[in-house]
Coordinates of C-alpha atoms in Angstrom, one line a residue:
M1 CA 11.8 -30.1 179.6
T2 CA 8.8 -28.7 181.7
Y3 CA 7.7 -32.1 183.8
Q4 CA 4.5 -32.8 184.8
H5 CA 4.4 -35.3 187.4
I6 CA 8.6 -34.9 188.2
Q7 CA 9.3 -31.9 190.9
V8 CA 13.1 -30.6 189.9
P9 CA 14.9 -29.3 193.3
A10 CA 16.8 -26.2 192.4
G11 CA 20.5 -27.0 191.5
E12 CA 22.6 -27.7 188.4
K13 CA 22.8 -30.4 185.5
I14 CA 25.5 -32.8 184.8
V15 CA 26.5 -31.8 181.3
V16 CA 29.0 -34.7 178.9
A17 CA 32.7 -33.5 178.8
E18 CA 34.1 -31.1 176.1
G19 CA 36.8 -33.0 174.0
A20 CA 36.7 -36.1 176.6
Q21 CA 35.2 -38.9 177.4
G22 CA 33.0 -38.4 180.6
V23 CA 31.3 -36.0 182.3
T24 CA 31.8 -32.5 184.0
V25 CA 29.9 -31.9 187.4
P26 CA 28.8 -28.9 188.9
D27 CA 28.7 -28.7 192.7
H28 CA 25.2 -29.3 193.1
P29 CA 23.8 -31.2 191.0
V30 CA 20.4 -32.6 189.9
V31 CA 20.7 -36.3 190.3
P32 CA 17.6 -38.5 189.1
F33 CA 16.8 -41.2 191.8
I34 CA 14.5 -44.4 191.7
E35 CA 13.9 -45.4 195.1
G36 CA 12.8 -49.0 194.1
D37 CA 10.2 -52.0 194.9
G38 CA 10.2 -53.8 197.9
T39 CA 12.9 -53.8 200.1
G40 CA 13.7 -50.9 197.9
R41 CA 12.2 -47.9 200.1
D42 CA 14.1 -49.6 203.5
I43 CA 17.6 -49.7 200.9
W44 CA 17.0 -45.9 199.9
R45 CA 16.5 -44.5 202.6
A46 CA 19.7 -45.9 204.7
S47 CA 21.7 -45.7 201.3
V48 CA 20.9 -41.7 200.7
R49 CA 22.0 -41.0 204.3
V50 CA 25.6 -42.1 203.5
L51 CA 25.7 -40.9 200.1
D52 CA 25.3 -37.7 201.7
A53 CA 27.1 -38.1 204.8
A54 CA 30.1 -39.1 202.5
V55 CA 29.8 -35.7 200.1
A56 CA 29.8 -33.4 203.2
K57 CA 32.4 -34.8 205.2
A58 CA 34.6 -35.1 201.6
Y59 CA 34.3 -31.5 201.0
G60 CA 32.9 -29.8 204.0
G61 CA 29.5 -28.5 202.5
N62 CA 30.8 -27.0 199.6
R63 CA 29.1 -29.5 197.3
K64 CA 25.5 -31.7 198.2
I65 CA 23.8 -33.5 195.1
A66 CA 20.5 -32.2 194.8
W67 CA 18.1 -35.6 194.8
M68 CA 15.1 -35.5 192.6
E69 CA 12.7 -38.8 192.2
V70 CA 11.9 -40.2 189.0
F71 CA 9.3 -42.8 189.0
A72 CA 9.0 -46.5 187.6
G73 CA 7.7 -50.4 189.2
E74 CA 5.1 -50.4 191.7
K75 CA 5.2 -46.8 193.0
S76 CA 4.7 -45.7 189.2
F77 CA 1.9 -48.2 188.7
N78 CA 0.1 -47.2 191.7
Q79 CA -0.1 -43.5 190.7
F80 CA 0.1 -43.2 187.4
Q81 CA -1.0 -46.8 185.7
T82 CA 2.0 -47.2 184.2
W83 CA 5.3 -48.9 184.9
L84 CA 7.4 -46.6 183.3
L85 CA 6.4 -42.9 183.6
P86 CA 7.6 -41.8 180.3
E87 CA 9.5 -38.7 182.3
T88 CA 11.4 -40.8 184.1
V89 CA 13.2 -41.6 180.8
E90 CA 13.3 -38.2 179.8
A91 CA 14.4 -37.1 182.7
F92 CA 17.5 -39.5 183.1
K93 CA 18.5 -38.4 179.3
E94 CA 18.2 -34.6 180.5
Y95 CA 20.5 -35.2 183.8
L96 CA 22.4 -37.6 182.4
V97 CA 23.4 -40.1 186.1
G98 CA 21.5 -41.5 188.2
I99 CA 20.5 -44.6 190.8
K100 CA 17.9 -46.6 191.1
G101 CA 16.8 -49.7 193.9
P102 CA 15.3 -53.2 192.4
L103 CA 12.2 -52.7 191.0
T104 CA 9.9 -55.7 190.4
T105 CA 9.9 -57.0 187.1
P106 CA 6.1 -56.4 185.5
I107 CA 3.5 -59.9 185.2
G108 CA 2.4 -60.8 181.9
G109 CA 2.4 -58.8 178.5
G110 CA 4.4 -55.6 177.8
I111 CA 7.8 -54.6 179.1
R112 CA 9.7 -57.9 180.7
S113 CA 12.2 -56.0 182.5
L114 CA 12.4 -52.2 183.5
N115 CA 16.0 -52.8 184.3
V116 CA 16.3 -54.1 180.7
E117 CA 14.1 -51.1 179.3
L118 CA 16.0 -48.4 181.1
R119 CA 19.1 -49.8 179.7
K120 CA 18.2 -50.3 175.8
Q121 CA 16.4 -46.7 175.9
L122 CA 19.1 -44.9 177.3
D123 CA 21.8 -47.4 175.5
L124 CA 23.3 -48.4 178.3
Y125 CA 25.9 -50.3 176.3
A126 CA 28.6 -51.2 179.5
C127 CA 27.3 -52.7 182.7
V128 CA 30.8 -52.3 184.8
R129 CA 29.9 -55.3 188.0
P130 CA 33.3 -54.6 190.2
V131 CA 33.7 -57.6 192.6
R132 CA 35.7 -57.2 195.9
W133 CA 36.0 -59.1 199.5
F134 CA 34.8 -56.3 202.3
T135 CA 37.5 -58.4 205.4
G136 CA 35.2 -60.4 207.3
V137 CA 32.2 -60.6 204.8
P138 CA 31.5 -64.3 205.4
S139 CA 32.7 -66.2 202.1
P140 CA 32.1 -69.6 200.8
V141 CA 36.0 -69.9 199.8
K142 CA 39.4 -70.2 201.5
R143 CA 40.8 -66.6 199.9
P144 CA 38.7 -64.2 199.3
Q145 CA 40.5 -61.3 199.1
D146 CA 42.5 -62.5 196.3
V147 CA 39.1 -61.6 194.3
D148 CA 39.1 -58.0 193.2
M149 CA 37.6 -57.9 189.6
V150 CA 35.6 -55.5 187.4
I151 CA 33.1 -57.0 184.8
F152 CA 33.0 -55.2 181.9
R153 CA 29.4 -57.0 180.3
E154 CA 28.0 -56.2 177.0
N155 CA 24.2 -54.9 177.6
T156 CA 22.7 -53.9 174.4
E157 CA 23.0 -57.5 172.0
D158 CA 23.3 -61.1 172.7
I159 CA 20.1 -62.2 174.7
Y160 CA 19.6 -58.9 175.5
T161 CA 17.9 -58.2 171.8
G162 CA 15.3 -60.0 173.0
I163 CA 14.4 -61.7 169.5
D164 CA 13.2 -64.6 171.2
L165 CA 10.0 -66.2 169.2
E166 CA 7.9 -69.0 171.1
A167 CA 7.6 -72.6 169.9
G168 CA 4.0 -72.5 167.5
S169 CA 3.5 -69.0 167.7
P170 CA 3.0 -67.2 163.6
D171 CA 6.2 -66.2 164.0
N172 CA 8.4 -69.0 165.2
V173 CA 6.6 -71.1 162.0
K174 CA 7.4 -68.1 159.9
F175 CA 10.6 -68.1 160.9
K176 CA 11.8 -71.6 160.6
Q177 CA 10.2 -71.7 157.8
L178 CA 12.3 -69.2 156.2
L179 CA 15.2 -70.7 157.8
K180 CA 14.1 -74.2 155.5
E181 CA 13.8 -72.8 152.5
H182 CA 17.2 -70.3 152.6
F183 CA 19.2 -72.2 155.2
P184 CA 18.7 -75.8 154.6
R185 CA 21.5 -76.8 156.6
E186 CA 21.2 -75.4 159.5
Y187 CA 17.4 -76.2 159.2
A188 CA 18.4 -79.3 159.4
K189 CA 20.2 -78.6 162.8
I190 CA 17.3 -78.4 164.4
R191 CA 16.8 -81.7 166.7
F192 CA 13.3 -81.2 166.8
P193 CA 12.3 -78.4 164.7
D194 CA 8.1 -78.6 165.3
T195 CA 8.5 -78.3 168.8
A196 CA 11.8 -75.5 168.8
G197 CA 11.5 -72.1 170.5
I198 CA 13.6 -69.8 168.5
G199 CA 15.9 -67.0 169.6
V200 CA 18.6 -65.2 167.6
K201 CA 21.9 -63.8 169.5
P202 CA 22.9 -60.8 167.8
V203 CA 26.9 -60.0 168.1
S204 CA 28.2 -56.9 166.2
K205 CA 31.6 -55.7 166.2
E206 CA 30.6 -51.8 166.5
G207 CA 28.6 -53.1 170.4
T208 CA 31.8 -55.3 171.0
E209 CA 34.5 -52.6 169.7
R210 CA 32.3 -49.6 172.1
L211 CA 32.8 -52.3 175.2
V212 CA 36.2 -53.6 174.6
R213 CA 37.2 -50.1 174.3
A214 CA 35.2 -49.2 177.7
A215 CA 37.4 -51.6 179.3
L216 CA 40.6 -50.7 177.9
N217 CA 39.7 -47.6 179.1
Y218 CA 38.9 -48.2 182.5
A219 CA 42.2 -50.9 183.4
L220 CA 44.8 -48.2 181.9
A221 CA 42.9 -44.9 183.5
N222 CA 42.7 -47.1 187.0
K223 CA 46.5 -49.0 186.7
R224 CA 44.8 -52.1 186.4
K225 CA 46.5 -55.6 185.4
S226 CA 45.3 -56.9 182.5
I227 CA 41.8 -57.7 180.6
T228 CA 40.6 -61.3 179.4
L229 CA 38.2 -61.5 177.1
A230 CA 35.6 -63.7 177.9
H231 CA 33.8 -66.3 175.4
K232 CA 32.5 -69.5 174.0
G233 CA 33.9 -68.6 170.5
N234 CA 35.4 -72.4 170.0
I235 CA 31.8 -73.2 169.8
M236 CA 30.0 -70.3 168.5
K237 CA 32.7 -69.0 166.2
Y238 CA 30.5 -66.7 164.2
T239 CA 29.4 -64.4 167.6
E240 CA 31.5 -65.1 170.5
G241 CA 34.6 -66.0 168.7
A242 CA 33.8 -62.8 166.6
F243 CA 33.6 -61.2 169.9
R244 CA 37.5 -62.3 170.3
T245 CA 38.2 -61.4 166.7
W246 CA 37.2 -57.7 167.1
G247 CA 38.4 -57.4 170.7
Y248 CA 41.8 -58.0 170.2
A249 CA 41.7 -56.0 166.7
V250 CA 40.6 -53.1 168.8
T251 CA 42.9 -53.4 171.1
E252 CA 46.0 -53.1 168.7
R253 CA 44.7 -50.8 166.3
E254 CA 43.7 -48.2 168.8
Y255 CA 46.2 -49.5 172.3
A256 CA 49.5 -50.6 171.0
D257 CA 51.7 -48.5 172.6
R258 CA 49.7 -49.6 176.0
V259 CA 48.8 -53.1 176.5
Y260 CA 50.7 -56.3 174.9
T261 CA 48.5 -58.9 173.8
W262 CA 48.2 -62.8 173.6
E263 CA 47.6 -62.4 169.8
Q264 CA 51.0 -60.7 169.7
W265 CA 52.5 -64.1 171.9
E266 CA 50.9 -65.9 169.2
R267 CA 52.4 -64.2 166.4
T268 CA 56.0 -64.1 168.1
K269 CA 55.8 -67.6 169.1
A270 CA 55.4 -69.0 165.7
A271 CA 58.1 -67.0 164.1
E272 CA 60.8 -67.1 167.1
G273 CA 59.3 -70.2 169.4
E274 CA 57.8 -70.1 172.8
A275 CA 60.8 -69.0 174.7
A276 CA 61.1 -65.9 172.8
A277 CA 57.1 -65.2 173.1
N278 CA 57.5 -65.4 177.0
A279 CA 60.7 -62.6 176.9
E280 CA 58.7 -60.4 174.9
Q281 CA 55.8 -60.6 177.0
K282 CA 57.5 -60.4 180.5
A283 CA 59.3 -57.3 179.1
A284 CA 56.2 -55.3 177.8
L285 CA 54.7 -56.5 181.4
A286 CA 57.9 -54.8 183.3
S287 CA 57.2 -51.8 181.3
G288 CA 53.8 -51.3 182.1
K289 CA 52.1 -52.2 179.6
L290 CA 48.9 -53.6 180.2
L291 CA 48.3 -57.3 179.8
V292 CA 44.7 -58.1 177.3
K293 CA 44.4 -62.3 176.8
D294 CA 40.9 -64.5 176.3
V295 CA 39.7 -67.1 177.7
I296 CA 36.7 -70.3 176.9
A297 CA 33.5 -68.6 178.7
D298 CA 33.6 -71.9 180.7
I299 CA 36.9 -72.3 182.3
V300 CA 36.7 -68.6 183.2
F301 CA 34.3 -70.1 186.2
Q302 CA 36.9 -72.3 187.6
Q303 CA 40.1 -70.7 187.3
T304 CA 38.4 -67.3 189.3
I305 CA 38.0 -69.5 192.2
T306 CA 41.2 -71.4 191.9
R307 CA 43.4 -68.8 190.0
A308 CA 41.8 -65.7 191.5
T309 CA 44.9 -63.7 191.4
E310 CA 45.1 -64.0 187.4
F311 CA 42.6 -62.0 186.9
D312 CA 41.7 -58.3 186.8
V313 CA 39.3 -56.7 184.4
I314 CA 37.2 -59.1 182.5
A315 CA 35.0 -57.9 179.4
T316 CA 32.7 -60.6 178.0
M317 CA 29.1 -60.6 176.3
N318 CA 25.7 -60.6 178.1
L319 CA 25.1 -63.9 179.1
N320 CA 28.3 -65.1 180.0
G321 CA 28.3 -61.4 182.0
D322 CA 25.2 -62.1 183.4
Y323 CA 25.8 -65.4 185.4
L324 CA 30.1 -64.7 186.1
S325 CA 28.8 -61.7 187.7
D326 CA 27.0 -63.1 189.9
A327 CA 29.3 -66.0 190.1
L328 CA 32.2 -63.6 192.0
A329 CA 29.5 -61.9 193.6
A330 CA 29.3 -65.1 195.2
Q331 CA 32.6 -65.5 196.6
V332 CA 32.6 -62.4 198.5
G333 CA 29.5 -62.0 200.2
G334 CA 26.3 -62.4 197.1
I335 CA 24.6 -60.0 195.3
G336 CA 23.7 -58.1 198.0
I337 CA 26.6 -56.4 198.6
A338 CA 27.6 -56.1 195.3
P339 CA 27.2 -53.2 193.2
G340 CA 26.6 -52.0 189.8
G341 CA 26.4 -49.6 186.8
N342 CA 25.2 -49.3 183.4
I343 CA 27.2 -46.9 181.6
N344 CA 27.2 -45.4 177.8
Y345 CA 30.9 -43.6 178.4
L346 CA 30.2 -41.9 174.8
S347 CA 27.1 -39.7 175.8
G348 CA 27.9 -40.2 179.5
H349 CA 24.7 -41.3 180.6
A350 CA 24.9 -44.0 183.7
I351 CA 22.3 -45.8 185.5
F352 CA 24.0 -47.3 189.0
E353 CA 21.5 -49.5 190.2
A354 CA 21.3 -52.0 193.0
T355 CA 21.9 -56.0 191.3
H356 CA 19.8 -57.7 193.9
G357 CA 15.7 -58.2 193.7
T358 CA 13.2 -56.5 195.8
A359 CA 12.6 -59.0 198.7
P360 CA 8.9 -57.8 198.8
K361 CA 8.4 -60.1 202.1
Y362 CA 11.0 -58.0 203.9
A363 CA 9.7 -54.7 202.8
D364 CA 9.3 -52.1 205.0
L365 CA 11.0 -54.2 207.8
D366 CA 14.3 -52.2 208.4
K367 CA 15.5 -55.4 208.1
V368 CA 18.0 -56.3 204.4
N369 CA 21.3 -55.5 204.0
P370 CA 21.8 -51.5 201.7
G371 CA 25.2 -52.7 200.6
S372 CA 24.3 -53.1 197.2
V373 CA 23.4 -49.0 196.7
I374 CA 25.3 -47.6 199.4
L375 CA 28.3 -49.4 197.0
S376 CA 26.5 -48.7 193.7
G377 CA 26.1 -44.8 194.6
E378 CA 29.9 -44.8 195.6
M379 CA 30.5 -45.9 191.8
M380 CA 28.6 -43.2 191.1
L381 CA 30.5 -40.6 192.8
R382 CA 34.1 -42.0 191.3
Y383 CA 32.0 -42.1 188.3
M384 CA 31.1 -38.1 189.1
G385 CA 34.9 -37.7 189.5
W386 CA 34.2 -37.4 193.3
A387 CA 36.3 -39.8 194.4
E388 CA 37.2 -38.2 198.1
A389 CA 33.7 -38.6 198.8
A390 CA 33.9 -42.2 196.9
D391 CA 36.6 -43.4 199.3
L392 CA 35.0 -42.3 202.8
I393 CA 32.0 -44.7 201.7
V394 CA 34.5 -47.4 201.0
K395 CA 36.4 -47.0 204.4
G396 CA 32.9 -46.8 206.1
M397 CA 32.0 -50.4 204.5
D398 CA 35.0 -51.3 205.3
G399 CA 35.0 -50.1 209.1
A400 CA 31.5 -51.7 209.8
I401 CA 31.7 -55.0 208.3
A402 CA 35.0 -55.5 210.4
A403 CA 33.7 -54.5 213.3
R404 CA 30.5 -57.1 212.6
T405 CA 28.3 -54.6 212.6
V406 CA 26.2 -55.9 210.0
T407 CA 22.4 -56.4 208.9
Y408 CA 20.4 -60.3 209.7
D409 CA 22.1 -61.9 206.3
F410 CA 26.0 -61.3 207.5
A411 CA 24.8 -61.2 211.2
R412 CA 23.8 -65.0 211.2
L413 CA 27.6 -66.6 209.0
M414 CA 29.9 -64.9 211.4
D415 CA 31.0 -65.2 214.9
G416 CA 30.4 -62.4 217.6
A417 CA 28.5 -60.3 215.2
K418 CA 25.9 -58.0 216.7
E419 CA 23.0 -57.7 214.0
V420 CA 21.6 -54.3 212.7
K421 CA 19.0 -53.0 211.2
C422 CA 18.9 -51.5 207.9
S423 CA 19.3 -47.9 208.8
E424 CA 21.5 -49.1 212.2
F425 CA 24.3 -50.4 209.3
G426 CA 23.8 -47.3 207.1
S427 CA 24.3 -45.2 210.6
A428 CA 27.4 -47.9 210.9
V429 CA 29.0 -46.9 208.2
I430 CA 28.5 -43.0 208.5
E431 CA 30.5 -43.1 212.1
W432 CA 33.3 -45.6 210.3
M433 CA 33.8 -42.9 207.7
D434 CA 35.6 -40.9 211.0
K435 CA 37.8 -43.6 212.6
P436 CA 40.6 -45.4 211.9
A437 CA 40.7 -48.1 210.5
L438 CA 41.1 -52.2 212.4
P439 CA 43.8 -54.2 211.7
L440 CA 42.9 -56.3 208.6
M441 CA 42.1 -60.2 209.4
P442 CA 44.6 -62.6 208.4
A443 CA 43.7 -64.1 204.8
E444 CA 43.2 -67.7 206.9
G445 CA 40.7 -65.6 209.4
V446 CA 37.7 -66.0 207.1
A447 CA 37.0 -69.1 207.9
T448 CA 37.0 -68.3 211.6
G449 CA 33.9 -65.6 210.7
V450 CA 31.4 -67.9 209.4
K451 CA 29.7 -70.4 211.9
K452 CA 29.2 -73.3 209.6
P453 CA 32.0 -73.7 206.7
I454 CA 30.6 -74.2 203.5
K455 CA 32.2 -77.6 201.9
R456 CA 34.3 -77.9 198.7
A457 CA 32.4 -79.7 196.1
V458 CA 35.8 -80.0 193.6
K459 CA 38.5 -81.5 195.3
K460 CA 42.4 -80.3 194.0
P461 CA 43.8 -82.4 191.7
A462 CA 46.4 -85.1 192.7
G463 CA 49.9 -84.7 191.8
K464 CA 49.4 -80.8 190.3
K465 CA 51.7 -79.0 192.8
T466 CA 52.4 -75.4 191.7
A467 CA 53.9 -73.8 194.6
G468 CA 57.5 -72.9 193.7
K469 CA 57.8 -73.9 190.6
K470 CA 58.0 -70.9 188.1
K471 CA 55.7 -71.1 184.8
P472 CA 56.0 -70.0 181.4
V473 CA 54.3 -66.5 181.4
K474 CA 51.2 -68.2 179.5
K475 CA 52.3 -71.8 179.0
A476 CA 49.9 -72.8 182.4
A477 CA 46.6 -71.2 181.6
K478 CA 47.0 -72.2 177.7
K479 CA 46.9 -76.0 178.7
A480 CA 43.9 -75.6 181.0
A481 CA 42.7 -73.8 178.0
T482 CA 43.1 -76.7 175.5
K483 CA 42.2 -79.6 178.3
A484 CA 38.7 -77.6 178.2
K485 CA 37.5 -77.4 174.9
R486 CA 38.8 -81.6 174.5

C-alpha cells in the first residue's frame, strides 16, 4: 500500500506463519509505533533505546527493527485533524505487529476510546497482561514474589461491544418498549424503568472459544501449571455462566490428552467418590497435564491475594479482566510497570501497549517510569520469537530495580533509592543487561524497601491455620467458592 502521511522505512514485512499459529519475522522487520500523548513522548524515547539495545546485544547486529511512526491521539489530531489517521489502521493491518504509548481519550462525541477502536478494527480479541514482581519493587502485600500470572481478557464482547443506551434517549425508550412488549417478565425486573440506562452484554460461544484456545495454547507452550476461568456464572447464568460452560467444553473437546479439568473431577466424584476424584487429578497433574479450573469472579480477587501461588493463567471476560488486571498489577508495583498486548492469534495482528494513562502534568519532564512500555516491548519481542532479546530486557529491568536505580514513583517508597530520570532509567536497564544479576532479596525483605508500610485492611480469620496440613486437591477451593455464593 502507498501511504500519504506515513514514511515507510527500508525493511521487510512480518507475515503470518504458514500452517501454524504465530508470525514469521525477518531479520529487519518494519514495526509501526505510536509514541503516545503526554508522557508518551519521554517514555517512547527511553523505551526504544532499550529495545534496540537488547536486539543489538542479543544478535550481534544481525537483526534490527525498522521503526515506522504511525499516528493517533493528539499528534494525529494536531497534524491531520483526526484522532485516528485511517492510514494508521491500514499500517497495522499490513505490517501485523506494532507497539504504542498511552493515548488521550477524545472528549465529546465520535470515538469513545482510541485504544478500543484499534482493538475493534483489528479484531484483537485477546488482551494479554502478564503480572510478575521485580525484586525490590515496593508492594502493599507481604509476598509479591508469589504473583506470577498471565491474564487473558476477552477484548471484543461484553461491555466493549458498546451497546449502551442513555436514559431518556429515543433508542433507550424504543428498546425498553420492545422489552416491555416482548419480554414482560424481564422488563418487570427493572426497578426504575423510566430513568434506567440500558446496556447489553453479549457473550458468544465463538468469542469464548477463541479466547480460551489462546490461553490454553499459551499455557501449554510456556509450561504453565493451570488455567482458571473467572466468571460470575452463579448470577449471570447465560452470559458469564455460558463462558464457563463453553470454556470447559472446548478444553475437553480439543485438548483432552493434555489437560485435566474440574468438570472431570466432578464427574468422577459423582461416579466413584471424592477420594477417587482427588487421586485421578493427582495422577493427571503428575503426568504433566495442565489443570483447568474455574472460580467465581468476586472470589478471584480475594484468592489472588491470599492464595496467589494457586493461580497461573487466568481467562475471563472483558469487564472482569479489566478489574483483575489492574488489581493484580497493584500487588507488584502498579500499572506504571504493567505491560499489555492485544493480539489476534489467528490473523497474527498484535499491538503491544502501555497500560497506564498519559499523565499530562508530567509531559516532557523526563520524569515518569517507562517500565510499562519497555515490558510491553519485551512482550512484543517474545511474540516475534526473539526470546533472547526479550530475556535481556527482563535481566536489565531486574538489575536496575534491584540496585534501587529507579524513577520517582518507586524512589519515594524505597529506602536508599537513587532517583533517576525517565531517560536515565532506560540507560540503567541497558547497562544491567551486561552485568551479573544481584542476589535475590529474601521474601521478608519486601517490607524493608517500603518507607511507610501499607496497613492490611483484612485480618486473617481466626482458627483457620493451614500450614502443614495436607488439603484435598480441590476441596478447599470449592469450599471457599461455595461460601462466597451464600
